[in-house]
């Protein structure tokens, strides 16, 4: 293993330049593709060795696939390191301390949209590869860098890259994408730091609920208007729509946390780790993230209907976003929604749906190499499995690759995690440096 040295000076400045390019995939019509092409050109300028020694393929307009040939051509599959360079929009009325696309560096912190999601995790991959190339390092097995430019809009870049690799007969030995992070107090009753590594991710579904009714003047409304019918349907889809169903990963998470937790909480965690029914009931009662870990969630996000304040609309609709628990299916989810609504006059239309992923193991060589890399970058911080609640590009690989993990090796406080898709997104420079060390150690330790 090569000596671990500090990354090249300027990682903060390089991330700042990335943030200054507004690669907002949801605003492609307004902004065009120029920021995305500028980003591709920027990383070519910032990482010349990556572009000299790795081959680059473009898949769709937004997918970048770099290939780094390893020493062992007969190795059982490559490593795929994933990230995305698009970001979510910014509400101009939000009170950002620094402009969201200015990339301000202040007090050891880089501010701006994408600092954590996902340009920060992307840059630490490129930093590690560039630094290793400068040392003349060649990985033991092939390595692919898969970067997508439309993850936030569920675009096809990563899906196409996964399809191409599968078509070529390339089954990755290990896939690492965004997801968990190094966090403090991972559960309300657990103290200490942990590296939360997503071993699976929930499915996603968007539904439109719609109903028709008699239009007319609002002064003489019927007992059940189209708006009220849809509102009633939404109200019936409360938090208890789906029963708690903890996956195996949750049991593994609790057992791992129990092993590192002192005092009475240790016994509680061990008990919960071996009693999924009890775990489901307790986490559901806690609400928030604990509840989302153990059951399918339902979140009404948009509603529409009507043209004027004094006119009864002839139709109304609502959009509902669901995150489907591991072990359930999209078909089961739709059937349960319809049963809960109990109204044949409410139409339930599936706009998009993706099944929950399989679960990756934690007793294999792949998870062990993640833990070994953590021991270099974050000494004393354990690798803990959990279920990813949001969707990532890695779901396209998890359909055929057996070892897919969702982990960004960055330290994130609760406030920083809340800033993702929110206000004042930021990352500490020291966290970026540790993230670079993680990926460098990971690549050095490949067997």
XYZ file of C-alpha atoms in Angstrom:
447
model
C 0.000 0.000 0.000
C 1.329 3.445 -0.885
C 1.975 5.951 1.875
C -1.102 7.991 2.754
C -0.312 11.625 1.971
C -2.413 14.736 2.112
C -4.347 15.558 -1.069
C -3.107 18.284 -3.390
C -3.789 21.818 -2.166
C -6.876 23.376 -3.617
C -9.646 20.795 -3.272
C -11.912 23.528 -1.898
C -11.188 25.822 -4.825
C -11.865 23.026 -7.299
C -15.199 22.211 -5.657
C -16.035 25.921 -5.667
C -15.541 25.996 -9.443
C -17.866 23.002 -9.825
C -20.549 24.651 -7.691
C -20.381 27.834 -9.780
C -21.735 25.868 -12.753
C -25.543 25.698 -12.253
C -26.106 22.145 -13.498
C -29.785 22.124 -12.492
C -31.305 19.201 -14.360
C -34.880 20.231 -13.519
C -34.272 23.584 -15.246
C -32.779 22.211 -18.432
C -35.350 24.003 -20.594
C -34.457 27.364 -19.075
C -30.685 26.962 -18.711
C -29.891 24.645 -21.593
C -27.045 22.138 -21.679
C -24.235 24.706 -21.507
C -23.579 24.358 -17.733
C -23.392 20.577 -18.124
C -20.932 20.734 -21.017
C -18.940 23.325 -19.107
C -18.760 20.898 -16.187
C -17.388 18.154 -18.439
C -14.774 20.599 -19.720
C -13.948 21.745 -16.197
C -13.118 18.294 -14.869
C -10.941 17.710 -17.927
C -8.960 20.832 -16.964
C -8.848 20.055 -13.244
C -7.952 16.372 -13.561
C -5.578 16.006 -16.507
C -4.139 12.642 -15.400
C -7.631 11.132 -15.148
C -8.316 12.191 -18.715
C -4.871 11.055 -19.900
C -4.868 7.567 -18.375
C -8.572 6.638 -18.262
C -10.756 6.209 -21.319
C -13.962 8.264 -21.404
C -17.236 7.265 -23.009
C -20.309 9.493 -23.253
C -23.650 7.749 -22.807
C -26.727 9.858 -23.570
C -26.064 13.582 -23.298
C -25.305 13.417 -19.581
C -23.555 10.141 -18.746
C -19.761 10.008 -18.272
C -18.080 6.603 -17.981
C -14.340 6.531 -17.250
C -12.481 3.197 -17.475
C -9.229 2.576 -15.582
C -7.585 -0.704 -16.554
C -6.336 -2.776 -13.640
C -3.346 -5.082 -13.240
C -5.371 -8.317 -13.192
C -7.360 -8.793 -16.366
C -8.873 -11.973 -14.922
C -10.273 -10.374 -11.766
C -13.875 -11.274 -11.000
C -15.462 -7.991 -11.941
C -14.524 -4.305 -11.715
C -15.257 -1.648 -9.130
C -17.728 1.077 -10.097
C -17.553 4.386 -8.230
C -20.632 6.498 -8.887
C -21.728 10.095 -8.398
C -23.865 12.682 -10.167
C -23.063 16.242 -11.145
C -26.568 17.660 -11.515
C -28.235 19.512 -8.635
C -31.743 20.454 -7.553
C -33.216 23.932 -8.077
C -32.971 26.764 -5.587
C -35.955 28.739 -4.338
C -34.813 32.314 -4.830
C -36.863 33.417 -1.819
C -34.859 31.209 0.570
C -32.451 33.108 2.850
C -29.056 31.689 1.819
C -26.113 33.072 3.784
C -24.030 32.960 0.591
C -25.390 32.869 -2.971
C -26.120 29.207 -3.786
C -24.031 29.155 -6.975
C -21.160 31.357 -5.811
C -19.107 28.539 -4.300
C -18.018 30.709 -1.376
C -15.194 29.352 0.800
C -15.241 30.675 4.363
C -13.947 29.441 7.722
C -12.894 26.057 6.388
C -16.233 25.401 4.685
C -17.372 25.352 1.047
C -20.907 26.670 0.557
C -23.274 26.150 -2.339
C -25.806 23.947 -4.069
C -24.212 20.558 -4.692
C -21.580 20.783 -1.955
C -23.000 17.591 -0.432
C -25.366 16.381 -3.150
C -23.444 15.366 -5.067
C -20.449 17.346 -6.265
C -18.643 16.938 -2.942
C -18.812 13.122 -3.112
C -17.910 13.291 -6.817
C -14.825 15.431 -6.332
C -13.308 13.174 -3.668
C -13.427 10.288 -6.158
C -11.616 12.329 -8.819
C -9.111 13.647 -6.268
C -8.225 10.127 -5.134
C -7.793 8.818 -8.682
C -5.732 11.846 -9.778
C -3.457 11.561 -6.746
C -2.941 7.823 -7.218
C -2.147 8.314 -10.898
C 0.454 10.919 -9.943
C 2.136 8.219 -7.843
C 2.116 5.755 -10.726
C -0.465 3.537 -9.033
C -2.395 0.899 -11.003
C -5.429 -0.724 -9.320
C -5.566 -4.490 -8.835
C -8.774 -4.742 -10.879
C -10.545 -2.548 -13.426
C -12.220 0.571 -12.089
C -15.067 2.512 -13.665
C -16.138 6.024 -12.700
C -19.811 6.464 -13.550
C -21.029 10.074 -13.360
C -24.583 11.047 -14.285
C -25.972 14.469 -15.073
C -29.681 13.880 -14.487
C -30.012 11.814 -11.308
C -32.231 14.436 -9.685
C -34.775 14.112 -12.496
C -34.603 10.298 -12.643
C -32.894 10.621 -15.986
C -31.495 7.884 -18.168
C -27.741 8.529 -17.974
C -26.952 6.012 -15.227
C -29.610 3.629 -16.491
C -27.959 3.606 -19.917
C -24.469 3.142 -18.450
C -25.693 0.171 -16.414
C -27.398 -1.274 -19.497
C -24.241 -0.932 -21.598
C -22.032 -2.642 -19.013
C -24.517 -5.453 -18.575
C -24.788 -5.879 -22.344
C -20.987 -6.196 -22.480
C -21.115 -8.955 -19.864
C -19.472 -6.773 -17.208
C -20.799 -7.572 -13.728
C -19.242 -5.243 -11.132
C -17.585 -6.817 -8.101
C -18.399 -3.679 -6.085
C -20.515 -0.578 -6.715
C -20.342 2.488 -4.447
C -22.726 5.414 -4.909
C -24.032 8.316 -2.824
C -26.222 7.521 0.177
C -25.214 7.354 3.797
C -22.453 9.381 5.424
C -20.412 9.620 8.601
C -22.948 10.936 11.095
C -23.297 11.670 14.791
C -26.049 9.875 16.766
C -27.492 7.826 13.878
C -30.660 7.046 15.872
C -32.450 9.087 18.559
C -31.242 6.763 21.347
C -27.765 6.019 19.949
C -24.737 8.218 20.611
C -21.366 8.275 18.896
C -20.315 8.420 15.254
C -21.118 5.832 12.618
C -20.550 5.417 8.905
C -24.038 4.575 7.660
C -23.726 2.455 4.522
C -26.876 1.817 2.518
C -27.122 -1.861 1.602
C -30.428 -1.377 -0.200
C -32.820 1.370 -1.160
C -36.544 1.765 -1.052
C -38.611 1.790 -4.208
C -40.279 4.939 -5.434
C -43.725 5.620 -6.841
C -45.577 8.747 -7.884
C -49.377 8.588 -8.050
C -51.972 11.046 -9.277
C -55.340 10.927 -7.510
C -58.096 12.614 -9.491
C -61.854 13.061 -9.318
C -64.551 14.824 -11.303
C -67.568 16.685 -10.010
C -70.290 19.092 -11.045
C -68.974 22.544 -11.719
C -70.921 25.634 -10.889
C -71.158 28.564 -8.537
C -69.505 28.155 -5.148
C -72.542 29.634 -3.378
C -74.480 26.356 -3.618
C -71.952 23.499 -3.361
C -72.932 19.813 -3.297
C -72.008 17.774 -0.241
C -68.998 16.223 -1.976
C -67.170 18.374 -4.508
C -64.286 17.151 -6.642
C -61.837 18.982 -4.372
C -63.350 17.495 -1.218
C -63.398 14.003 -2.705
C -59.689 14.194 -3.540
C -58.924 15.750 -0.154
C -60.742 12.882 1.570
C -58.741 10.356 -0.438
C -55.489 12.050 0.566
C -56.569 12.159 4.207
C -57.211 8.412 4.166
C -53.605 7.825 3.114
C -52.199 8.638 6.532
C -48.970 7.408 8.171
C -50.591 4.078 9.042
C -51.510 3.222 5.468
C -48.698 0.676 5.386
C -47.752 -1.654 8.211
C -44.210 -1.602 9.593
C -42.005 -4.143 7.844
C -38.357 -3.978 8.993
C -35.936 -5.492 6.488
C -33.021 -7.726 7.402
C -30.740 -4.711 6.994
C -32.442 -2.944 9.895
C -31.765 -5.912 12.161
C -28.120 -5.892 11.091
C -27.942 -2.150 11.719
C -29.308 -2.455 15.249
C -27.022 -5.355 16.115
C -23.986 -3.414 14.872
C -24.968 -0.278 16.774
C -25.611 -2.379 19.887
C -22.076 -3.723 19.773
C -20.653 -0.202 20.096
C -23.209 1.364 22.450
C -22.549 1.362 26.204
C -25.094 1.157 29.014
C -28.719 0.008 28.933
C -29.156 1.105 25.310
C -26.855 -1.771 24.298
C -29.373 -4.339 25.537
C -32.290 -2.518 23.897
C -30.517 -2.429 20.541
C -29.618 -6.096 20.717
C -33.201 -6.953 21.590
C -34.547 -4.886 18.717
C -32.033 -6.429 16.349
C -33.477 -9.870 17.032
C -37.163 -8.847 17.238
C -38.331 -7.297 13.950
C -41.985 -7.052 15.026
C -41.046 -5.021 18.093
C -38.619 -2.925 16.031
C -41.317 -2.085 13.521
C -43.761 -0.975 16.216
C -41.186 1.136 18.064
C -39.739 2.832 14.980
C -43.200 3.546 13.593
C -44.124 5.194 16.900
C -40.983 7.355 16.800
C -42.014 8.798 13.419
C -39.696 10.682 11.081
C -36.612 8.864 9.815
C -36.994 5.845 12.143
C -40.522 5.241 10.826
C -39.367 5.663 7.229
C -36.740 2.964 7.797
C -39.360 0.298 8.509
C -42.357 0.989 6.290
C -43.620 2.416 3.028
C -44.188 6.148 3.385
C -46.883 8.265 1.734
C -46.328 11.971 1.130
C -48.883 14.188 -0.674
C -46.770 16.750 -2.504
C -48.998 18.702 -4.934
C -52.672 19.425 -5.527
C -54.614 21.295 -8.172
C -58.170 22.149 -9.207
C -60.257 25.194 -9.892
C -59.938 28.405 -11.852
C -61.446 30.998 -9.495
C -62.238 31.447 -5.823
C -66.010 31.404 -6.376
C -66.219 28.612 -8.982
C -66.629 24.909 -8.211
C -64.042 23.004 -10.286
C -65.267 20.143 -12.425
C -62.102 18.197 -11.628
C -59.368 18.120 -8.987
C -56.198 16.140 -8.477
C -53.397 15.495 -6.020
C -49.899 14.070 -6.441
C -48.657 11.542 -3.899
C -45.069 10.355 -3.531
C -44.434 6.936 -1.967
C -41.176 5.290 -0.910
C -41.709 1.539 -0.939
C -40.195 -0.616 1.785
C -37.843 -3.456 0.930
C -39.785 -6.697 0.578
C -42.862 -5.043 -0.917
C -43.719 -4.466 -4.584
C -45.138 -1.628 -6.633
C -48.199 -3.745 -7.489
C -48.947 -4.429 -3.819
C -48.501 -0.741 -3.089
C -51.082 0.418 -5.643
C -53.611 -2.167 -4.487
C -53.257 -1.063 -0.874
C -53.652 2.614 -1.815
C -56.888 1.856 -3.640
C -58.212 -0.173 -0.700
C -57.426 2.629 1.737
C -59.089 5.306 -0.414
C -62.287 3.217 -0.710
C -63.778 5.442 -3.405
C -64.345 4.128 -6.948
C -64.841 7.689 -8.168
C -61.240 8.569 -7.360
C -58.906 7.554 -10.172
C -55.460 6.350 -9.116
C -52.896 6.699 -11.903
C -49.280 5.540 -11.639
C -46.985 8.207 -13.090
C -43.714 6.416 -12.372
C -42.629 3.444 -10.303
C -39.414 1.668 -9.396
C -39.191 -1.503 -7.327
C -37.213 -1.598 -4.065
C -33.695 -2.885 -4.531
C -32.336 -6.175 -3.248
C -30.136 -6.102 -0.133
C -26.373 -6.409 -0.341
C -24.504 -8.561 2.150
C -22.329 -7.296 4.991
C -20.361 -10.511 5.607
C -18.493 -10.419 2.301
C -15.134 -9.143 1.035
C -16.745 -6.067 -0.529
C -18.182 -4.728 2.725
C -14.910 -5.596 4.462
C -12.910 -3.452 2.043
C -15.261 -0.519 2.757
C -14.654 -0.984 6.484
C -10.887 -1.200 5.915
C -10.915 2.049 3.937
C -12.910 3.702 6.719
C -10.245 2.650 9.217
C -7.797 4.790 7.209
C -9.993 7.834 6.593
C -12.115 7.779 9.764
C -10.288 5.745 12.430
C -12.568 4.247 15.058
C -15.786 4.888 13.112
C -17.670 1.617 12.483
C -19.313 0.678 9.186
C -23.034 0.226 9.883
C -25.574 -1.047 7.308
C -28.913 0.680 6.822
C -31.662 1.167 4.238
C -31.462 4.161 1.916
C -34.793 5.990 1.859
C -34.174 8.135 -1.228
C -33.555 6.926 -4.773
C -30.063 6.805 -6.267
C -28.576 6.005 -9.651
C -27.140 2.796 -8.198
C -30.559 1.150 -8.307
C -29.935 0.497 -11.997
C -26.844 -1.567 -11.108
C -28.481 -3.388 -8.210
C -30.669 -5.340 -10.632
C -27.667 -7.382 -11.754
C -24.686 -6.533 -9.506
C -24.604 -8.418 -6.180
C -22.664 -5.915 -4.038
C -24.004 -2.356 -4.270
C -23.490 0.109 -1.411
C -24.644 3.679 -0.948
C -22.127 5.729 1.009
C -20.569 9.171 0.604
C -17.434 9.219 2.799
C -18.115 12.707 4.145
C -18.781 13.841 7.712
C -22.259 15.378 7.885
C -23.846 17.017 10.901
C -27.617 16.972 11.313
C -27.708 20.573 10.075
C -25.677 19.700 7.002
C -27.904 16.737 6.207
C -30.908 19.055 6.467
C -29.258 21.439 3.997
C -29.330 18.813 1.234
C -32.058 20.026 -1.165
C -32.470 22.855 1.362
C -30.811 26.126 2.365
C -27.099 26.799 2.987
C -25.814 23.455 1.703
C -22.175 23.200 2.741
C -19.274 20.831 3.355
C -16.166 21.176 5.514
C -12.819 21.118 3.721
C -11.526 18.640 6.304
C -14.404 16.316 5.411
C -13.430 16.484 1.739
C -9.852 15.585 2.626
C -11.016 12.567 4.634
C -13.295 11.576 1.746
C -10.316 11.611 -0.621
C -8.379 9.388 1.799
C -11.289 6.947 1.924
C -11.411 6.456 -1.839
C -7.646 6.292 -2.121
C -7.497 3.606 0.569
C -10.398 1.742 -1.067
C -8.609 1.622 -4.410
C -5.328 0.586 -2.810
C -6.966 -2.235 -0.874
C -8.755 -3.880 -3.794
C -7.999 -7.587 -3.967
